Short mmCIF file of C-alpha atoms and ligand atoms in Angstrom, two decimals:
data_model
loop_
_atom_site.label_atom_id
_atom_site.label_comp_id
_atom_site.label_asym_id
_atom_site.label_seq_id
_atom_site.Cartn_x
_atom_site.Cartn_y
_atom_site.Cartn_z
CA UNK A 144 -27.87 -20.35 31.79
CA UNK A 145 -28.55 -18.21 34.80
CA UNK A 146 -31.38 -17.33 37.12
CA UNK A 147 -32.41 -14.01 38.63
CA UNK A 148 -34.48 -13.94 41.81
CA UNK A 149 -37.43 -11.53 41.55
CA UNK A 150 -36.86 -9.96 44.95
CA UNK A 151 -36.03 -6.33 45.58
CA UNK A 152 -35.02 -3.61 43.16
CA UNK A 153 -31.98 -4.11 40.96
CA UNK A 154 -29.03 -1.88 41.75
CA UNK A 155 -25.71 -0.82 40.32
CA UNK A 156 -23.95 -3.87 41.78
CA UNK A 157 -26.37 -6.17 39.94
CA UNK A 158 -25.74 -4.23 36.76
CA UNK A 159 -21.94 -4.39 36.80
CA UNK A 160 -21.77 -7.81 38.47
CA UNK A 161 -24.38 -9.72 36.51
CA UNK A 162 -26.51 -7.98 33.91
CA UNK A 163 -23.61 -6.54 31.95
CA UNK A 164 -22.18 -10.06 31.64
CA UNK A 165 -25.48 -11.46 30.41
CA UNK A 166 -25.58 -8.80 27.73
CA UNK A 167 -22.07 -9.70 26.61
CA UNK A 168 -22.76 -13.43 26.67
CA UNK A 169 -25.92 -13.25 24.59
CA UNK A 170 -23.86 -12.32 21.53
CA UNK A 171 -21.39 -15.21 21.81
CA UNK A 172 -23.42 -18.08 23.29
CA UNK A 173 -26.82 -19.71 23.22
CA UNK A 174 -28.20 -18.20 26.41
CA UNK A 175 -31.05 -19.02 28.76
CA UNK A 176 -31.87 -16.38 31.37
CA UNK A 177 -34.67 -17.08 33.76
CA UNK A 178 -36.65 -15.26 36.43
CA UNK A 179 -36.60 -17.63 39.41
CA UNK A 180 -40.15 -17.11 40.61
CA UNK A 181 -40.42 -20.64 42.05
CA UNK A 182 -37.28 -20.13 44.10
CA UNK A 183 -38.89 -17.01 45.51
CA UNK A 184 -41.63 -19.20 47.00
CA UNK A 185 -39.14 -20.86 49.35
CA UNK A 186 -39.10 -17.72 51.51
CA UNK A 187 -42.09 -15.69 50.29
CA UNK A 188 -45.38 -16.48 52.00
CA UNK A 189 -47.21 -13.31 50.94
CA UNK A 190 -47.23 -13.60 47.15
CA UNK A 191 -49.36 -10.55 46.35
CA UNK A 192 -46.36 -8.57 45.11
CA UNK A 193 -44.95 -11.38 42.95
CA UNK A 194 -46.53 -10.26 39.68
CA UNK A 195 -45.14 -6.73 39.98
CA UNK A 196 -41.69 -8.03 40.98
CA UNK A 197 -41.50 -10.42 38.05
CA UNK A 198 -42.55 -7.74 35.57
CA UNK A 199 -40.09 -5.28 37.01
CA UNK A 200 -37.13 -7.64 36.87
CA UNK A 201 -37.97 -8.53 33.27
CA UNK A 202 -38.27 -4.85 32.34
CA UNK A 203 -35.07 -3.81 34.12
CA UNK A 204 -33.01 -6.53 32.48
CA UNK A 205 -34.33 -5.67 29.04
CA UNK A 206 -33.69 -1.97 29.71
CA UNK A 207 -30.07 -2.91 30.53
CA UNK A 208 -29.63 -4.54 27.15
CA UNK A 209 -30.76 -8.13 27.58
CA UNK A 210 -32.30 -8.94 24.21
CA UNK A 211 -35.18 -11.46 24.31
CA UNK A 212 -34.62 -12.11 20.60
CA UNK A 213 -31.03 -13.21 21.20
CA UNK A 214 -31.34 -15.00 24.55
CA UNK A 215 -34.23 -17.06 25.83
CA UNK A 216 -35.63 -14.90 28.63
CA UNK A 217 -38.38 -16.63 30.59
CA UNK A 218 -40.10 -17.33 33.89
CA UNK A 219 -39.25 -20.51 35.73
CA UNK A 220 -42.91 -21.34 36.40
CA UNK A 221 -43.65 -21.21 32.66
CA UNK A 222 -41.40 -24.22 32.12
CA UNK A 223 -43.19 -27.08 33.91
CA UNK A 224 -40.47 -29.54 32.85
CA UNK A 225 -38.43 -27.88 35.63
CA UNK A 226 -40.68 -29.49 38.23
CA UNK A 227 -40.39 -32.89 36.58
CA UNK A 228 -36.60 -32.82 36.49
CA UNK A 229 -36.58 -31.51 40.08
CA UNK A 230 -38.39 -34.69 41.09
CA UNK A 231 -35.89 -36.95 39.30
CA UNK A 232 -32.95 -35.04 40.77
CA UNK A 233 -34.37 -35.47 44.26
CA UNK A 234 -33.39 -39.14 43.90
CA UNK A 235 -29.71 -38.23 43.52
CA UNK A 236 -29.86 -35.45 46.12
CA UNK A 237 -28.38 -36.51 49.44
CA UNK A 238 -29.92 -35.16 52.62
CA UNK A 239 -26.57 -34.70 54.36
CA UNK A 240 -25.21 -32.63 51.49
CA UNK A 241 -28.29 -30.36 51.47
CA UNK A 242 -28.34 -29.93 55.24
CA UNK A 243 -24.79 -28.70 55.36
CA UNK A 244 -25.18 -26.16 52.51
CA UNK A 245 -24.26 -22.75 53.98
CA UNK A 246 -27.13 -20.94 52.22
CA UNK A 247 -29.61 -23.39 53.83
CA UNK A 248 -28.15 -22.77 57.28
CA UNK A 249 -28.33 -19.00 56.69
CA UNK A 250 -31.97 -19.20 55.69
CA UNK A 251 -32.88 -21.34 58.68
CA UNK A 252 -31.39 -18.61 60.83
CA UNK A 253 -33.28 -15.86 58.94
CA UNK A 254 -36.65 -17.65 58.67
CA UNK A 255 -36.84 -19.93 61.72
CA UNK A 256 -40.64 -19.98 61.52
CA UNK A 257 -40.73 -21.35 57.96
CA UNK A 258 -38.10 -24.05 57.51
CA UNK A 259 -39.93 -25.84 54.70
CA UNK A 260 -38.63 -28.70 52.55
CA UNK A 261 -38.46 -26.33 49.58
CA UNK A 262 -35.83 -24.38 51.42
CA UNK A 263 -33.77 -27.52 51.97
CA UNK A 264 -34.09 -28.54 48.32
CA UNK A 265 -33.43 -25.05 46.92
CA UNK A 266 -30.18 -26.34 45.35
CA UNK A 267 -32.06 -29.24 43.74
CA UNK A 268 -34.42 -26.79 42.02
CA UNK A 269 -31.49 -24.69 40.90
CA UNK A 270 -29.73 -27.78 39.54
CA UNK A 271 -32.96 -28.59 37.67
CA UNK A 272 -32.93 -25.12 36.05
CA UNK A 273 -29.37 -25.60 34.87
CA UNK A 274 -29.44 -29.26 33.87
CA UNK A 275 -32.78 -28.85 32.07
CA UNK A 276 -30.94 -26.73 29.50
CA UNK A 277 -27.88 -29.03 29.73
CA UNK A 278 -25.94 -25.82 30.33
CA UNK A 279 -22.17 -25.83 30.73
CA UNK A 280 -21.59 -22.21 31.72
CA UNK A 281 -23.45 -20.45 34.50
CA UNK A 282 -22.70 -16.75 35.04
CA UNK A 283 -23.12 -16.30 38.80
CA UNK A 284 -21.34 -14.65 41.68
CA UNK A 285 -19.19 -16.27 44.34
CA UNK A 286 -22.16 -16.84 46.64
CA UNK A 287 -23.56 -19.43 44.21
CA UNK A 288 -20.46 -21.60 43.85
CA UNK A 289 -21.61 -24.14 46.42
CA UNK A 290 -24.88 -24.55 44.53
CA UNK A 291 -22.99 -25.17 41.32
CA UNK A 292 -20.87 -27.81 42.94
CA UNK A 293 -24.08 -29.53 44.00
CA UNK A 294 -25.43 -29.30 40.44
CA UNK A 295 -22.22 -30.92 39.15
CA UNK A 296 -22.59 -33.71 41.71
CA UNK A 297 -26.14 -34.39 40.55
CA UNK A 298 -25.13 -34.40 36.89
CA UNK A 299 -22.38 -36.90 37.60
CA UNK A 300 -24.46 -39.06 39.94
CA UNK A 301 -27.34 -39.15 37.47
CA UNK A 302 -25.09 -40.06 34.54
CA UNK A 303 -23.26 -42.66 36.59
CA UNK A 304 -26.35 -44.27 38.05
CA UNK A 305 -28.56 -44.35 34.95
CA UNK A 306 -25.95 -44.25 32.20
CA UNK A 307 -26.19 -42.30 28.99
CA UNK A 308 -24.18 -39.10 29.59
CA UNK A 309 -27.35 -37.00 29.71
CA UNK A 310 -25.91 -34.02 31.60
CA UNK A 311 -22.68 -32.09 31.06
CA UNK A 312 -20.97 -30.61 34.14
CA UNK A 313 -21.96 -26.97 34.68
CA UNK A 314 -19.33 -24.47 35.81
CA UNK A 315 -19.49 -20.90 37.12
CA UNK A 316 -18.55 -18.46 34.40
CA UNK A 317 -17.21 -14.95 34.13
CA UNK A 318 -15.21 -13.21 31.48
CA UNK A 319 -11.98 -13.90 33.31
CA UNK A 320 -11.60 -10.30 34.42
CA UNK A 321 -11.51 -9.39 38.07
CA UNK A 322 -15.16 -9.16 39.09
CA UNK A 323 -16.21 -5.54 39.27
CA UNK A 324 -16.79 -4.54 42.83
CA UNK A 325 -19.39 -1.84 43.31
CA UNK A 326 -18.86 -0.42 46.79
CA UNK A 327 -21.70 0.91 48.91
CA UNK A 328 -21.88 4.62 49.67
CA UNK A 329 -21.46 4.25 53.43
CA UNK A 330 -18.10 2.49 53.38
CA UNK A 331 -19.61 -0.86 54.42
CA UNK A 332 -18.96 -3.54 51.82
CA UNK A 333 -20.81 -3.78 48.51
CA UNK A 334 -24.11 -2.36 47.33
CA UNK A 335 -26.84 -4.77 48.35
CA UNK A 336 -30.54 -5.30 47.80
CA UNK A 337 -31.59 -5.51 51.38
CA UNK A 338 -29.18 -3.45 53.49
CA UNK A 339 -28.96 0.34 53.86
CA UNK A 340 -31.03 1.77 50.98
CA UNK A 341 -29.31 5.15 51.19
CA UNK A 342 -25.97 3.46 50.48
CA UNK A 343 -27.17 1.69 47.32
CA UNK A 344 -27.98 3.20 43.93
CA UNK A 345 -30.99 1.48 42.41
CA UNK A 346 -31.75 1.45 38.70
CA UNK A 347 -35.17 2.84 39.64
CA UNK A 348 -33.86 5.82 41.66
CA UNK A 349 -34.93 9.23 40.34
CA UNK A 350 -32.34 11.89 39.54
CA UNK A 351 -32.66 13.77 42.82
CA UNK A 352 -32.45 10.60 44.89
CA UNK A 353 -29.24 9.66 43.07
CA UNK A 354 -27.76 13.11 43.73
CA UNK A 355 -28.83 13.09 47.37
CA UNK A 356 -27.35 9.66 48.04
CA UNK A 357 -24.03 10.55 46.48
CA UNK A 358 -23.72 13.93 48.18
CA UNK A 359 -24.31 12.13 51.51
CA UNK A 360 -21.73 9.41 50.81
CA UNK A 361 -19.21 9.00 53.58
CA UNK A 362 -15.75 10.57 53.03
CA UNK A 363 -12.98 10.49 55.58
CA UNK A 364 -10.97 13.68 55.70
CA UNK A 365 -7.49 13.19 54.37
CA UNK A 366 -4.54 14.36 56.38
CA UNK A 367 -1.76 12.87 54.30
CA UNK A 368 -2.26 12.14 50.58
CA UNK A 369 0.97 10.07 50.49
CA UNK A 370 -0.44 7.57 53.03
CA UNK A 371 -2.76 4.82 51.71
CA UNK A 372 -6.07 6.30 50.53
CA UNK A 373 -8.94 5.84 53.04
CA UNK A 374 -11.43 3.26 51.83
CA UNK A 375 -14.36 5.68 51.64
CA UNK A 376 -12.42 7.83 49.17
CA UNK A 377 -11.06 4.89 47.21
CA UNK A 378 -14.70 3.82 46.87
CA UNK A 379 -15.67 7.15 45.35
CA UNK A 380 -12.91 6.71 42.78
CA UNK A 381 -14.12 3.16 42.05
CA UNK A 382 -17.62 4.50 41.43
CA UNK A 383 -16.29 7.37 39.32
CA UNK A 384 -14.45 4.85 37.11
CA UNK A 385 -17.77 3.22 36.25
CA UNK A 386 -19.24 6.36 34.71
CA UNK A 387 -16.55 9.01 34.06
CA UNK A 388 -14.04 9.58 31.26
CA UNK A 389 -10.36 8.84 31.89
CA UNK A 390 -9.26 12.51 31.82
CA UNK A 391 -11.84 13.44 34.46
CA UNK A 392 -10.62 10.64 36.73
CA UNK A 393 -7.00 11.65 36.23
CA UNK A 394 -7.75 15.23 37.10
CA UNK A 395 -9.30 14.25 40.45
CA UNK A 396 -6.48 11.79 41.13
CA UNK A 397 -4.00 14.59 40.48
CA UNK A 398 -5.87 16.89 42.85
CA UNK A 399 -5.85 14.17 45.47
CA UNK A 400 -2.10 13.64 45.18
CA UNK A 401 -1.57 17.36 45.68
CA UNK A 402 -3.83 17.32 48.73
CA UNK A 403 -6.16 19.66 46.85
CA UNK A 404 -9.12 17.40 46.11
CA UNK A 405 -12.47 18.97 46.95
CA UNK A 406 -14.80 16.09 47.73
CA UNK A 407 -17.89 18.19 47.04
CA UNK A 408 -16.69 18.84 43.47
CA UNK A 409 -15.87 15.21 42.89
CA UNK A 410 -19.23 14.09 44.26
CA UNK A 411 -21.05 16.52 41.96
CA UNK A 412 -19.29 15.08 38.92
CA UNK A 413 -19.94 11.55 40.17
CA UNK A 414 -23.62 12.35 40.78
CA UNK A 415 -24.12 13.78 37.28
CA UNK A 416 -22.30 10.78 35.78
CA UNK A 417 -24.61 8.40 37.63
CA UNK A 418 -27.71 10.37 36.65
CA UNK A 419 -26.64 10.23 33.00
CA UNK A 420 -26.05 6.50 33.32
CA UNK A 421 -29.14 5.48 35.31
CA UNK A 422 -31.86 7.83 33.96
CA UNK A 423 -32.21 6.24 30.49
CA UNK A 424 -32.29 2.73 32.01
CA UNK A 425 -34.94 3.81 34.55
CA UNK A 426 -37.08 5.43 31.88
CA UNK A 427 -36.81 2.52 29.49
CA UNK A 428 -37.62 0.02 32.26
CA UNK A 429 -40.68 2.03 33.31
CA UNK A 430 -42.08 2.08 29.80
CA UNK A 431 -41.48 -1.66 29.30
CA UNK A 432 -43.02 -2.46 32.66
CA UNK A 433 -46.25 -0.78 31.61
CA UNK A 434 -46.39 -2.49 28.24
CA UNK A 435 -48.63 -5.43 29.08
CA UNK A 436 -48.71 -6.84 25.55
CA UNK A 437 -44.96 -6.67 25.01
CA UNK A 438 -44.11 -8.35 28.33
CA UNK A 439 -46.57 -11.11 27.63
CA UNK A 440 -45.01 -11.68 24.23
CA UNK A 441 -41.51 -11.77 25.78
CA UNK A 442 -42.56 -14.33 28.39
CA UNK A 443 -44.37 -16.56 25.89
CA UNK A 444 -41.54 -16.41 23.39
CA UNK A 445 -38.93 -17.11 26.09
CA UNK A 446 -40.83 -20.03 27.57
CA UNK A 447 -41.29 -21.56 24.12
CA UNK A 448 -37.54 -21.42 23.49
CA UNK A 449 -36.70 -22.81 26.92
CA UNK A 450 -39.24 -25.62 26.63
CA UNK A 451 -37.96 -26.73 23.25
CA UNK A 452 -34.74 -27.87 24.87
CA UNK A 453 -36.41 -28.86 28.16
CA UNK A 454 -38.76 -31.35 26.49
CA UNK A 455 -35.79 -32.98 24.79
CA UNK A 456 -33.86 -33.18 28.09
CA UNK A 457 -36.79 -34.80 29.88
CA UNK A 458 -37.04 -37.39 27.11
CA UNK A 459 -33.32 -38.19 27.45
CA UNK A 460 -33.57 -38.35 31.25
CA UNK A 461 -36.60 -40.66 31.17
CA UNK A 462 -34.90 -42.91 28.63
CA UNK A 463 -31.80 -43.12 30.82
CA UNK A 464 -33.81 -43.86 33.97
CA UNK A 465 -35.90 -46.47 32.16
CA UNK A 466 -39.23 -44.72 32.42
CA UNK A 467 -40.22 -45.32 28.80
CA UNK A 468 -42.47 -48.37 28.63
CA UNK A 469 -43.69 -48.43 25.06
N1 LIG B 14 -29.91 -19.12 43.35
C1 LIG B 14 -29.67 -18.02 42.46
C2 LIG B 14 -29.50 -16.73 43.29
O1 LIG B 14 -29.84 -16.71 44.44
C3 LIG B 14 -30.77 -17.83 41.46
C4 LIG B 14 -30.93 -19.01 40.55
C5 LIG B 14 -32.01 -19.83 40.47
C6 LIG B 14 -29.98 -19.46 39.58
N2 LIG B 14 -31.80 -20.76 39.50
C7 LIG B 14 -30.59 -20.57 38.94
C8 LIG B 14 -28.71 -19.03 39.19
C9 LIG B 14 -29.91 -21.26 37.93
C10 LIG B 14 -28.05 -19.72 38.19
C11 LIG B 14 -28.64 -20.83 37.57
O2 LIG B 14 -29.03 -15.74 42.78
#
C-alpha cells in the first residue's frame, strides 16, 4: 500500500524512485495505491485546483505503467472508512509523539499561519490509510520512515489495548537495490517538485523544454580526468545511465578518461534519450487526463476494491474495541 500526494507535477525522480517500483510490485503482490487528496487538505486552503491535480496524478501514474486492473488505484476521499479508522486511531495516538515528528515541525515552519490539527495528525491519517488495508509492505522513500514507525506503534498499541491481532506491522519496502538517485540538473541535490524547475525534468515537459534544460545543465570544466570526477559531470553520467545503452555510456566514459569528452555532444545524446523516454509518457498521460469516462471508471473500480477490504477491517476493529452491541 502506498499513497501519492496530488501536489505538483511528477518528475523523473518520482518515476525512478517510486512509480517504477509500484509497477514492479503490482505483478507480485496485492497492491493498493492511493491518491492522498485528504492529506493535501492539511496544507491546501485554495482547493480550486484539486480536481485537475488528482486527475493528472492518476493519468501520469497510469501512463507510467500502473495498471488499475492489477492494483487497486483509488482516491483517499472515496474510501470513507479511512475517516472512521482515523478516529479510532486518534485514541492510540499520543500528542507528544505527534508534536515531535520532524515533518510536523517542518510544516509549522513553512505554514505558520495555518497550524491546524489536521497537520498535527497527518501521521494518524497516513496510518489509517495503511492499516485500513492491513498492509505489511509500504513502498516509500526515506522521508516517510518516521511516519511508518508511528503506524507500527499504532498497530501494536491497538492490538495490545483491544486484543485480537487486527493489524499487522507495516514496514517500508523497496526491492533491496540501492535506491536510484536522480540528480538535479544544477548540481544541487535531487530533482524535486518544488525547487528550481529548470533543474528538474517533469513527465509533462515538452521536447524542446527537455532539450533546453539539459543543454543548460551545469558542467564544471575538467582539468584532470584522473582526479575524482566533478559532481556535475558524474550527475550527467547518472542521468545518461537511465536512458542510454551501455555502449553509448562506455564511449563517453572512454572519452572522459582520455580528457576528450565534449560535454555538448554528451548532452545532445542525453537530451534525445530523455525525449525518447518522456514523450510517450507525456502523450499517454495527456490523452488519459482528457478521458473523463475512463478516469471515472478507474476511480470507481479502485474505490470498490479498496472498500471491500476496508469494510472488513472496520468490522474487525469495531469488534476488537467492543463497539458491536447486537
Ligand atoms: N505521506 C506520504 C507522502 O508525503 C503520502 C501518503 C499518504 C502515504 N498516505 C500514505 C504513503 C500511505 C504511504 C502510505 O509522500
